[in-house]
């Protein structure tokens, strides 16, 4: 979002005008930002055979998926629903990896038979895979390297206590099952967690995976998952993707030399590709100047953006209706009958009832984690690309909420 002459705009489009046209609250995605992030990642890893598998749990709007496909990005999915959404926009099964977490085996069967590559995340699934397919279908194995990375335990996935993947401590068991059925393991996978800025945890996890990789002679891929940090707070320093790319590339090249073959390096970013592209536009409804705090209620809540309440995440807020207003301190809260505080004692240009506020970094894990709690409908979504705004999901209606009820 740009500010010029006291007026915010996204690719020249006025966000307040968007709310007038499509209603509030409203999710808006800037396609230009997604294009830029894809390019940044591709350039950072131009020294190796790198593939991006977008972790679409971050944002499954079909327009976003279509844009990813147009940009040559493939997909990582975690459910049959995500898989089918990928296919809706033209992805072939073979362009999709399925990275399940303890899902029922029939889900794995459907994905494999539609041509997807599965990341096997447990010994029982590996055994089932061997019994079912022998050596006839390729797979990746998701190892847990036992590396704690990033600062937030709720979004770490590779530490010892994490449920994800097969601990490297069980490598002998993995190898025994692989040998028993002749399973064709074409890749090893790990995902360290989310919001990781430094190269060090990636390199540490990569080191563990690459050591394990020497036991698998038929590898084509090392999949390093996602997790690149984005800036949520204006003072957050950005991941220097160029330097990170150089460091990881150097380590990977050394590994390939040891392995004796050049492998592909896959990443599965979610946040990095889409977080900054998204804005949740809301409208200030009731201003409550309580002796303890100055509350601003908005026409949204934890039903639309749960990250602040679920992880304590910071989302920067702009008053796009009154950028030049005098700074005041507000506590921004939702309309849900729960404590749904978006921001406590946050300085903002003076907010008046009816002002449109924008939550930044609302492109990842925002709409996809929304709900109908309090029987509230989900917002509409708009994509702005090449300077044109387009409705890419209509607002839900009461009919949508009632559609699955049997007792009407
Ligand atoms: N690959 C796997 C196997 C994953 O589990 C995830 C995220 C990703 C890739 C993408 O991670 P990213 O690049 O987006 O950090 N809802 C939380 C984040 C949970 C991420 C779950 N898995 C949040 O809003 O911070």
Short mmCIF file of C-alpha atoms and ligand atoms in Angstrom, two decimals:
data_model
loop_
_atom_site.label_atom_id
_atom_site.label_comp_id
_atom_site.label_asym_id
_atom_site.label_seq_id
_atom_site.Cartn_x
_atom_site.Cartn_y
_atom_site.Cartn_z
CA UNK A 1 0.00 0.00 0.00
CA UNK A 2 1.45 3.37 -1.02
CA UNK A 3 0.86 6.69 0.70
CA UNK A 4 1.13 9.75 -1.45
CA UNK A 5 -0.52 13.16 -1.04
CA UNK A 6 -2.23 11.92 2.09
CA UNK A 7 -3.99 9.17 0.17
CA UNK A 8 -3.37 5.42 0.38
CA UNK A 9 -3.57 3.29 -2.73
CA UNK A 10 -2.81 -0.25 -3.91
CA UNK A 11 -1.60 -0.24 -7.51
CA UNK A 12 -3.40 3.07 -7.88
CA UNK A 13 -6.67 1.72 -6.44
CA UNK A 14 -8.21 3.53 -3.45
CA UNK A 15 -8.95 1.04 -0.62
CA UNK A 16 -11.76 3.19 0.79
CA UNK A 17 -13.42 3.14 -2.61
CA UNK A 18 -13.04 -0.68 -2.70
CA UNK A 19 -14.95 -0.92 0.58
CA UNK A 20 -17.65 1.31 -0.84
CA UNK A 21 -17.93 -0.88 -3.90
CA UNK A 22 -17.59 -4.37 -2.39
CA UNK A 23 -18.57 -3.76 1.22
CA UNK A 24 -16.71 -4.06 4.52
CA UNK A 25 -14.92 -6.04 5.82
CA UNK A 26 -13.00 -6.95 2.70
CA UNK A 27 -9.86 -8.92 1.91
CA UNK A 28 -7.72 -7.37 -0.80
CA UNK A 29 -4.67 -8.98 -2.44
CA UNK A 30 -2.04 -7.18 -4.45
CA UNK A 31 -1.01 -9.51 -7.29
CA UNK A 32 2.04 -7.34 -7.98
CA UNK A 33 3.46 -8.19 -4.56
CA UNK A 34 3.00 -11.92 -5.19
CA UNK A 35 4.79 -11.60 -8.54
CA UNK A 36 7.66 -9.74 -6.85
CA UNK A 37 8.04 -12.31 -4.06
CA UNK A 38 8.12 -15.26 -6.47
CA UNK A 39 10.81 -13.52 -8.50
CA UNK A 40 12.82 -12.70 -5.37
CA UNK A 41 12.89 -16.36 -4.37
CA UNK A 42 13.72 -17.57 -7.86
CA UNK A 43 16.60 -15.11 -8.10
CA UNK A 44 17.95 -16.01 -4.64
CA UNK A 45 18.24 -19.66 -5.66
CA UNK A 46 19.20 -19.25 -9.29
CA UNK A 47 22.45 -21.17 -8.61
CA UNK A 48 20.66 -24.49 -8.05
CA UNK A 49 17.83 -26.47 -9.63
CA UNK A 50 15.16 -24.99 -7.36
CA UNK A 51 11.41 -25.58 -7.46
CA UNK A 52 8.82 -23.61 -5.52
CA UNK A 53 5.90 -25.62 -4.16
CA UNK A 54 3.55 -22.97 -2.78
CA UNK A 55 2.11 -24.10 0.59
CA UNK A 56 -1.41 -23.18 -0.34
CA UNK A 57 -2.79 -23.54 3.19
CA UNK A 58 -1.68 -19.90 3.45
CA UNK A 59 -4.23 -18.74 0.87
CA UNK A 60 -6.37 -20.95 -1.35
CA UNK A 61 -8.24 -18.30 -3.24
CA UNK A 62 -8.41 -19.75 -6.77
CA UNK A 63 -7.27 -16.45 -8.28
CA UNK A 64 -4.12 -16.64 -6.14
CA UNK A 65 -3.57 -20.27 -7.13
CA UNK A 66 -4.07 -19.36 -10.79
CA UNK A 67 -1.51 -16.58 -10.46
CA UNK A 68 0.98 -18.99 -8.88
CA UNK A 69 0.50 -21.41 -11.75
CA UNK A 70 0.98 -18.63 -14.27
CA UNK A 71 4.28 -17.79 -12.51
CA UNK A 72 5.55 -21.37 -12.82
CA UNK A 73 5.09 -22.14 -9.13
CA UNK A 74 3.93 -25.66 -8.19
CA UNK A 75 1.83 -26.64 -5.16
CA UNK A 76 2.12 -28.22 -1.75
CA UNK A 77 -1.17 -29.39 -0.29
CA UNK A 78 -2.25 -30.93 3.01
CA UNK A 79 -5.75 -32.16 2.26
CA UNK A 80 -7.94 -33.52 -0.54
CA UNK A 81 -9.69 -30.14 -0.54
CA UNK A 82 -6.50 -28.24 -1.28
CA UNK A 83 -5.56 -30.87 -3.87
CA UNK A 84 -8.84 -30.40 -5.73
CA UNK A 85 -8.51 -26.63 -5.58
CA UNK A 86 -5.13 -26.96 -7.26
CA UNK A 87 -6.65 -29.13 -9.96
CA UNK A 88 -9.49 -26.61 -10.41
CA UNK A 89 -6.97 -24.07 -11.68
CA UNK A 90 -5.24 -26.55 -13.97
CA UNK A 91 -2.44 -28.05 -11.88
CA UNK A 92 -1.61 -31.61 -12.89
CA UNK A 93 -1.40 -34.18 -10.11
CA UNK A 94 2.30 -34.50 -10.88
CA UNK A 95 2.85 -30.82 -10.04
CA UNK A 96 1.43 -31.26 -6.55
CA UNK A 97 3.08 -32.64 -3.43
CA UNK A 98 0.82 -33.91 -0.68
CA UNK A 99 2.31 -33.31 2.77
CA UNK A 100 -0.21 -34.84 5.14
CA UNK A 101 -0.10 -34.91 8.91
CA UNK A 102 -1.48 -38.22 10.15
CA UNK A 103 -4.36 -38.30 7.65
CA UNK A 104 -6.49 -41.38 6.86
CA UNK A 105 -4.77 -43.59 4.27
CA UNK A 106 -7.56 -43.33 1.65
CA UNK A 107 -6.66 -39.62 1.33
CA UNK A 108 -3.10 -40.63 0.51
CA UNK A 109 -4.32 -43.24 -1.97
CA UNK A 110 -6.46 -40.69 -3.83
CA UNK A 111 -3.58 -38.23 -4.09
CA UNK A 112 -1.04 -40.83 -5.18
CA UNK A 113 -3.39 -42.26 -7.78
CA UNK A 114 -3.99 -38.78 -9.16
CA UNK A 115 -0.23 -38.50 -9.72
CA UNK A 116 0.79 -36.46 -6.66
CA UNK A 117 3.98 -37.16 -4.78
CA UNK A 118 3.37 -37.85 -1.12
CA UNK A 119 5.59 -36.81 1.76
CA UNK A 120 5.35 -39.78 4.10
CA UNK A 121 5.18 -38.55 7.68
CA UNK A 122 5.00 -41.67 9.86
CA UNK A 123 6.34 -45.22 10.05
CA UNK A 124 2.82 -46.76 9.85
CA UNK A 125 2.11 -44.77 6.67
CA UNK A 126 5.46 -45.87 5.23
CA UNK A 127 4.59 -49.50 5.97
CA UNK A 128 1.14 -49.05 4.36
CA UNK A 129 2.73 -47.33 1.34
CA UNK A 130 5.18 -50.24 0.92
CA UNK A 131 2.43 -52.85 1.23
CA UNK A 132 0.17 -50.97 -1.18
CA UNK A 133 2.59 -49.82 -3.87
CA UNK A 134 5.87 -51.69 -3.36
CA UNK A 135 8.31 -49.97 -5.70
CA UNK A 136 5.69 -48.85 -8.22
CA UNK A 137 5.14 -45.27 -6.91
CA UNK A 138 7.75 -42.73 -5.87
CA UNK A 139 7.54 -40.96 -2.54
CA UNK A 140 9.32 -38.47 -0.31
CA UNK A 141 9.90 -39.09 3.38
CA UNK A 142 9.36 -36.29 5.87
CA UNK A 143 12.01 -36.44 8.56
CA UNK A 144 11.97 -34.49 11.80
CA UNK A 145 15.49 -33.16 12.28
CA UNK A 146 14.96 -32.20 15.95
CA UNK A 147 15.93 -28.57 15.41
CA UNK A 148 14.05 -25.81 17.25
CA UNK A 149 13.77 -22.81 14.94
CA UNK A 150 11.96 -19.47 15.01
CA UNK A 151 10.70 -17.90 18.21
CA UNK A 152 7.13 -19.13 18.54
CA UNK A 153 6.57 -22.69 19.81
CA UNK A 154 3.05 -22.72 18.31
CA UNK A 155 4.44 -22.58 14.79
CA UNK A 156 7.59 -24.69 15.20
CA UNK A 157 7.48 -28.08 13.52
CA UNK A 158 10.93 -29.67 13.64
CA UNK A 159 11.78 -29.66 17.36
CA UNK A 160 11.95 -32.90 19.32
CA UNK A 161 8.43 -32.59 20.76
CA UNK A 162 6.79 -31.81 17.45
CA UNK A 163 4.19 -34.23 16.04
CA UNK A 164 5.41 -33.69 12.48
CA UNK A 165 7.47 -36.13 10.43
CA UNK A 166 9.54 -39.15 11.41
CA UNK A 167 12.30 -38.44 13.90
CA UNK A 168 15.77 -38.93 12.42
CA UNK A 169 16.42 -41.02 15.50
CA UNK A 170 14.22 -43.64 13.78
CA UNK A 171 16.26 -43.66 10.57
CA UNK A 172 17.15 -47.36 10.93
CA UNK A 173 13.45 -48.25 11.14
CA UNK A 174 12.76 -46.14 8.04
CA UNK A 175 15.55 -47.86 6.13
CA UNK A 176 14.31 -51.31 7.18
CA UNK A 177 10.79 -50.64 5.85
CA UNK A 178 12.14 -49.09 2.65
CA UNK A 179 14.29 -52.15 2.05
CA UNK A 180 11.53 -54.63 2.97
CA UNK A 181 9.20 -53.32 0.23
CA UNK A 182 11.75 -51.85 -2.18
CA UNK A 183 10.08 -48.43 -1.75
CA UNK A 184 11.24 -45.87 -4.28
CA UNK A 185 12.28 -42.91 -2.14
CA UNK A 186 13.01 -40.00 -4.48
CA UNK A 187 13.26 -37.29 -1.86
CA UNK A 188 13.70 -36.33 1.74
CA UNK A 189 11.63 -33.54 3.24
CA UNK A 190 11.74 -31.41 6.33
CA UNK A 191 9.86 -28.29 7.41
CA UNK A 192 11.45 -26.37 10.24
CA UNK A 193 8.45 -24.18 11.11
CA UNK A 194 7.20 -20.72 10.32
CA UNK A 195 8.71 -17.23 10.74
CA UNK A 196 12.37 -18.16 10.46
CA UNK A 197 14.69 -15.36 9.53
CA UNK A 198 18.21 -16.67 9.87
CA UNK A 199 19.99 -19.15 7.66
CA UNK A 200 21.33 -21.03 10.68
CA UNK A 201 18.27 -23.18 11.56
CA UNK A 202 17.69 -23.96 7.89
CA UNK A 203 21.34 -24.97 7.53
CA UNK A 204 21.25 -26.99 10.72
CA UNK A 205 18.10 -28.85 9.65
CA UNK A 206 19.51 -29.23 6.14
CA UNK A 207 22.70 -30.72 7.61
CA UNK A 208 20.69 -33.39 9.44
CA UNK A 209 18.61 -34.21 6.35
CA UNK A 210 21.64 -34.30 4.07
CA UNK A 211 23.45 -36.68 6.40
CA UNK A 212 20.41 -38.96 6.32
CA UNK A 213 20.19 -38.57 2.53
CA UNK A 214 23.46 -40.45 2.06
CA UNK A 215 21.54 -43.63 3.02
CA UNK A 216 19.09 -43.23 0.12
CA UNK A 217 20.71 -43.92 -3.27
CA UNK A 218 17.81 -42.89 -5.57
CA UNK A 219 17.13 -39.35 -4.44
CA UNK A 220 16.16 -36.66 -6.93
CA UNK A 221 15.03 -34.02 -4.44
CA UNK A 222 15.72 -32.43 -1.09
CA UNK A 223 12.62 -30.56 0.06
CA UNK A 224 13.41 -27.93 2.69
CA UNK A 225 9.80 -26.94 3.40
CA UNK A 226 8.76 -23.35 4.03
CA UNK A 227 9.11 -20.92 6.88
CA UNK A 228 10.87 -17.83 5.51
CA UNK A 229 10.08 -14.90 7.75
CA UNK A 230 8.24 -11.84 6.59
CA UNK A 231 8.13 -8.45 8.29
CA UNK A 232 4.96 -8.02 10.35
CA UNK A 233 6.17 -5.13 12.48
CA UNK A 234 7.54 -2.02 10.77
CA UNK A 235 10.73 -2.51 12.79
CA UNK A 236 11.10 -6.19 11.92
CA UNK A 237 14.17 -6.67 9.80
CA UNK A 238 13.46 -8.50 6.58
CA UNK A 239 15.03 -11.81 5.68
CA UNK A 240 17.82 -10.97 3.30
CA UNK A 241 16.77 -13.53 0.74
CA UNK A 242 19.81 -12.92 -1.45
CA UNK A 243 22.27 -13.78 1.38
CA UNK A 244 20.11 -16.62 2.66
CA UNK A 245 19.98 -17.99 -0.90
CA UNK A 246 23.77 -17.82 -1.22
CA UNK A 247 24.34 -19.59 2.11
CA UNK A 248 21.85 -22.36 1.47
CA UNK A 249 23.02 -22.76 -2.14
CA UNK A 250 26.64 -23.20 -1.01
CA UNK A 251 25.67 -25.87 1.55
CA UNK A 252 23.46 -27.65 -0.97
CA UNK A 253 26.15 -27.69 -3.64
CA UNK A 254 28.63 -29.22 -1.20
CA UNK A 255 26.07 -31.86 -0.36
CA UNK A 256 25.39 -32.66 -4.02
CA UNK A 257 29.13 -33.09 -4.58
CA UNK A 258 29.25 -35.54 -1.65
CA UNK A 259 26.12 -37.32 -2.85
CA UNK A 260 27.61 -37.62 -6.32
CA UNK A 261 24.72 -36.10 -8.25
CA UNK A 262 23.01 -32.74 -8.65
CA UNK A 263 19.61 -32.94 -6.97
CA UNK A 264 16.66 -30.55 -7.08
CA UNK A 265 16.10 -28.28 -4.11
CA UNK A 266 12.43 -27.66 -3.28
CA UNK A 267 10.91 -25.06 -1.00
CA UNK A 268 7.31 -24.79 0.18
CA UNK A 269 6.83 -21.19 1.22
CA UNK A 270 3.44 -19.89 2.22
CA UNK A 271 3.88 -16.63 4.15
CA UNK A 272 6.83 -15.45 2.12
CA UNK A 273 4.84 -15.51 -1.10
CA UNK A 274 1.49 -14.13 0.00
CA UNK A 275 1.52 -12.55 3.49
CA UNK A 276 2.51 -9.04 2.44
CA UNK A 277 0.19 -9.07 -0.55
CA UNK A 278 -2.93 -9.06 1.63
CA UNK A 279 -4.95 -6.44 3.48
CA UNK A 280 -8.01 -6.91 5.61
CA UNK A 281 -10.06 -3.73 5.31
CA UNK A 282 -12.49 -3.16 8.18
CA UNK A 283 -14.66 -0.28 9.30
CA UNK A 284 -14.58 1.40 12.70
CA UNK A 285 -18.03 1.06 14.23
CA UNK A 286 -18.21 2.06 17.89
CA UNK A 287 -15.62 4.20 19.68
CA UNK A 288 -15.69 3.48 23.40
CA UNK A 289 -13.59 5.80 25.51
CA UNK A 290 -13.44 3.64 28.61
CA UNK A 291 -11.46 4.92 31.64
CA UNK A 292 -9.02 2.02 31.18
CA UNK A 293 -8.57 2.06 27.39
CA UNK A 294 -9.83 3.82 24.31
CA UNK A 295 -11.50 0.95 22.42
CA UNK A 296 -12.26 1.01 18.72
CA UNK A 297 -14.69 -1.70 17.69
CA UNK A 298 -14.49 -2.78 14.07
CA UNK A 299 -16.92 -4.78 11.92
CA UNK A 300 -14.73 -7.89 12.11
CA UNK A 301 -13.13 -10.07 14.73
CA UNK A 302 -11.33 -13.31 15.44
CA UNK A 303 -13.72 -14.93 12.97
CA UNK A 304 -11.89 -13.17 10.13
CA UNK A 305 -8.34 -12.72 11.40
CA UNK A 306 -7.42 -15.02 14.27
CA UNK A 307 -3.62 -14.66 14.22
CA UNK A 308 -3.39 -11.90 16.87
CA UNK A 309 -5.51 -13.94 19.29
CA UNK A 310 -4.11 -17.37 18.41
CA UNK A 311 -0.40 -16.60 18.26
CA UNK A 312 -0.16 -13.12 19.77
CA UNK A 313 0.87 -11.95 16.31
CA UNK A 314 1.40 -8.30 15.53
CA UNK A 315 -0.48 -6.97 12.51
CA UNK A 316 0.24 -3.39 11.58
CA UNK A 317 -2.86 -1.20 11.20
CA UNK A 318 -3.35 1.86 8.99
CA UNK A 319 -6.19 4.34 9.15
CA UNK A 320 -6.63 4.60 5.42
CA UNK A 321 -9.52 7.07 5.72
CA UNK A 322 -7.58 9.62 7.76
CA UNK A 323 -3.83 9.18 7.25
CA UNK A 324 -3.10 12.74 8.27
CA UNK A 325 -5.13 12.62 11.50
CA UNK A 326 -3.62 13.50 14.86
CA UNK A 327 -1.98 10.43 16.49
CA UNK A 328 -3.98 8.89 19.34
CA UNK A 329 -3.65 5.64 21.22
CA UNK A 330 -6.31 3.01 20.69
CA UNK A 331 -7.09 -0.58 21.53
CA UNK A 332 -8.60 -2.14 18.43
CA UNK A 333 -11.13 -4.88 19.13
CA UNK A 334 -13.63 -6.97 17.20
CA UNK A 335 -17.36 -7.54 17.44
CA UNK A 336 -17.22 -11.20 18.51
CA UNK A 337 -18.48 -12.26 21.92
CA UNK A 338 -15.03 -13.28 23.04
CA UNK A 339 -11.96 -11.24 23.78
CA UNK A 340 -10.80 -10.52 20.25
CA UNK A 341 -8.19 -7.82 20.62
CA UNK A 342 -6.33 -7.00 17.42
CA UNK A 343 -4.02 -4.42 19.00
CA UNK A 344 -3.56 -2.92 22.46
CA UNK A 345 -2.63 0.74 22.98
CA UNK A 346 -1.69 1.23 19.35
CA UNK A 347 -0.92 4.73 18.05
CA UNK A 348 -3.10 5.52 15.02
CA UNK A 349 -4.13 8.69 13.25
CA UNK A 350 -7.42 9.81 14.81
CA UNK A 351 -10.14 7.25 14.11
CA UNK A 352 -13.72 8.37 13.52
CA UNK A 353 -16.75 6.07 13.24
CA UNK A 354 -16.93 4.89 9.63
CA UNK A 355 -13.19 5.14 9.00
CA UNK A 356 -11.66 2.27 7.07
CA UNK A 357 -8.72 0.58 8.79
CA UNK A 358 -6.35 -1.79 7.02
CA UNK A 359 -4.69 -4.75 8.72
CA UNK A 360 -1.44 -5.51 6.93
CA UNK A 361 0.07 -8.96 6.27
CA UNK A 362 -3.38 -10.40 5.78
CA UNK A 363 -2.50 -12.46 2.70
CA UNK A 364 -1.37 -15.60 4.57
CA UNK A 365 -3.27 -17.63 7.18
CA UNK A 366 -5.94 -14.96 7.33
CA UNK A 367 -8.94 -15.80 5.15
CA UNK A 368 -7.97 -19.50 5.19
CA UNK A 369 -8.18 -19.56 9.00
CA UNK A 370 -11.44 -17.64 9.14
CA UNK A 371 -14.68 -19.08 10.50
CA UNK A 372 -18.39 -18.47 10.84
CA UNK A 373 -18.25 -18.08 14.61
CA UNK A 374 -21.17 -16.06 16.04
CA UNK A 375 -22.97 -16.91 12.76
CA UNK A 376 -21.01 -14.22 10.96
CA UNK A 377 -20.32 -14.49 7.24
CA UNK A 378 -16.85 -14.42 5.76
CA UNK A 379 -15.77 -11.32 3.83
CA UNK A 380 -15.46 -10.97 0.08
CA UNK A 381 -12.00 -11.07 -1.54
CA UNK A 382 -10.63 -8.78 -4.24
CA UNK A 383 -7.46 -9.24 -6.30
CA UNK A 384 -5.71 -6.24 -7.80
CA UNK A 385 -3.46 -7.14 -10.69
CA UNK A 386 -2.08 -4.95 -13.48
CA UNK A 387 -3.86 -2.02 -11.83
CA UNK A 388 -7.31 -3.64 -12.08
CA UNK A 389 -9.38 -4.68 -9.06
CA UNK A 390 -11.56 -7.75 -9.47
CA UNK A 391 -13.91 -9.55 -7.09
CA UNK A 392 -12.47 -13.06 -6.65
CA UNK A 393 -14.81 -14.32 -3.93
CA UNK A 394 -18.21 -12.94 -3.09
CA UNK A 395 -19.17 -12.23 0.50
CA UNK A 396 -21.00 -15.10 2.14
CA UNK A 397 -24.70 -14.74 2.87
CA UNK A 398 -27.07 -16.08 5.48
CA UNK A 399 -28.04 -18.75 2.94
CA UNK A 400 -24.44 -19.98 2.94
CA UNK A 401 -24.60 -20.36 6.70
CA UNK A 402 -27.87 -22.29 6.54
CA UNK A 403 -27.02 -24.46 3.52
CA UNK A 404 -25.75 -27.47 5.46
CA UNK A 405 -28.37 -27.41 8.24
CA UNK A 406 -30.91 -30.23 8.06
CA UNK A 407 -33.52 -28.75 10.39
CA UNK A 408 -34.60 -25.70 8.41
N1 LIG B 1 5.41 -26.75 4.46
C1 LIG B 1 4.80 -27.38 5.47
C2 LIG B 1 4.92 -28.83 5.58
C3 LIG B 1 4.08 -26.65 6.41
O1 LIG B 1 3.49 -27.28 7.43
C4 LIG B 1 3.97 -25.24 6.28
C5 LIG B 1 3.21 -24.45 7.25
C6 LIG B 1 4.61 -24.63 5.20
C7 LIG B 1 5.32 -25.41 4.30
C8 LIG B 1 4.55 -23.14 4.97
O2 LIG B 1 5.12 -22.42 6.01
P1 LIG B 1 5.30 -20.82 5.83
O3 LIG B 1 6.26 -20.58 4.71
O4 LIG B 1 3.98 -20.27 5.50
O5 LIG B 1 5.80 -20.35 7.13
N2 LIG B 1 -0.88 -20.47 10.75
C9 LIG B 1 0.46 -20.09 11.20
C10 LIG B 1 1.53 -20.77 10.40
C11 LIG B 1 1.38 -22.27 10.43
C12 LIG B 1 2.10 -22.88 9.32
C13 LIG B 1 1.72 -24.31 9.14
N3 LIG B 1 2.56 -24.98 8.20
C14 LIG B 1 0.60 -18.58 11.14
O6 LIG B 1 -0.37 -17.92 10.77
O7 LIG B 1 1.65 -18.06 11.49
#
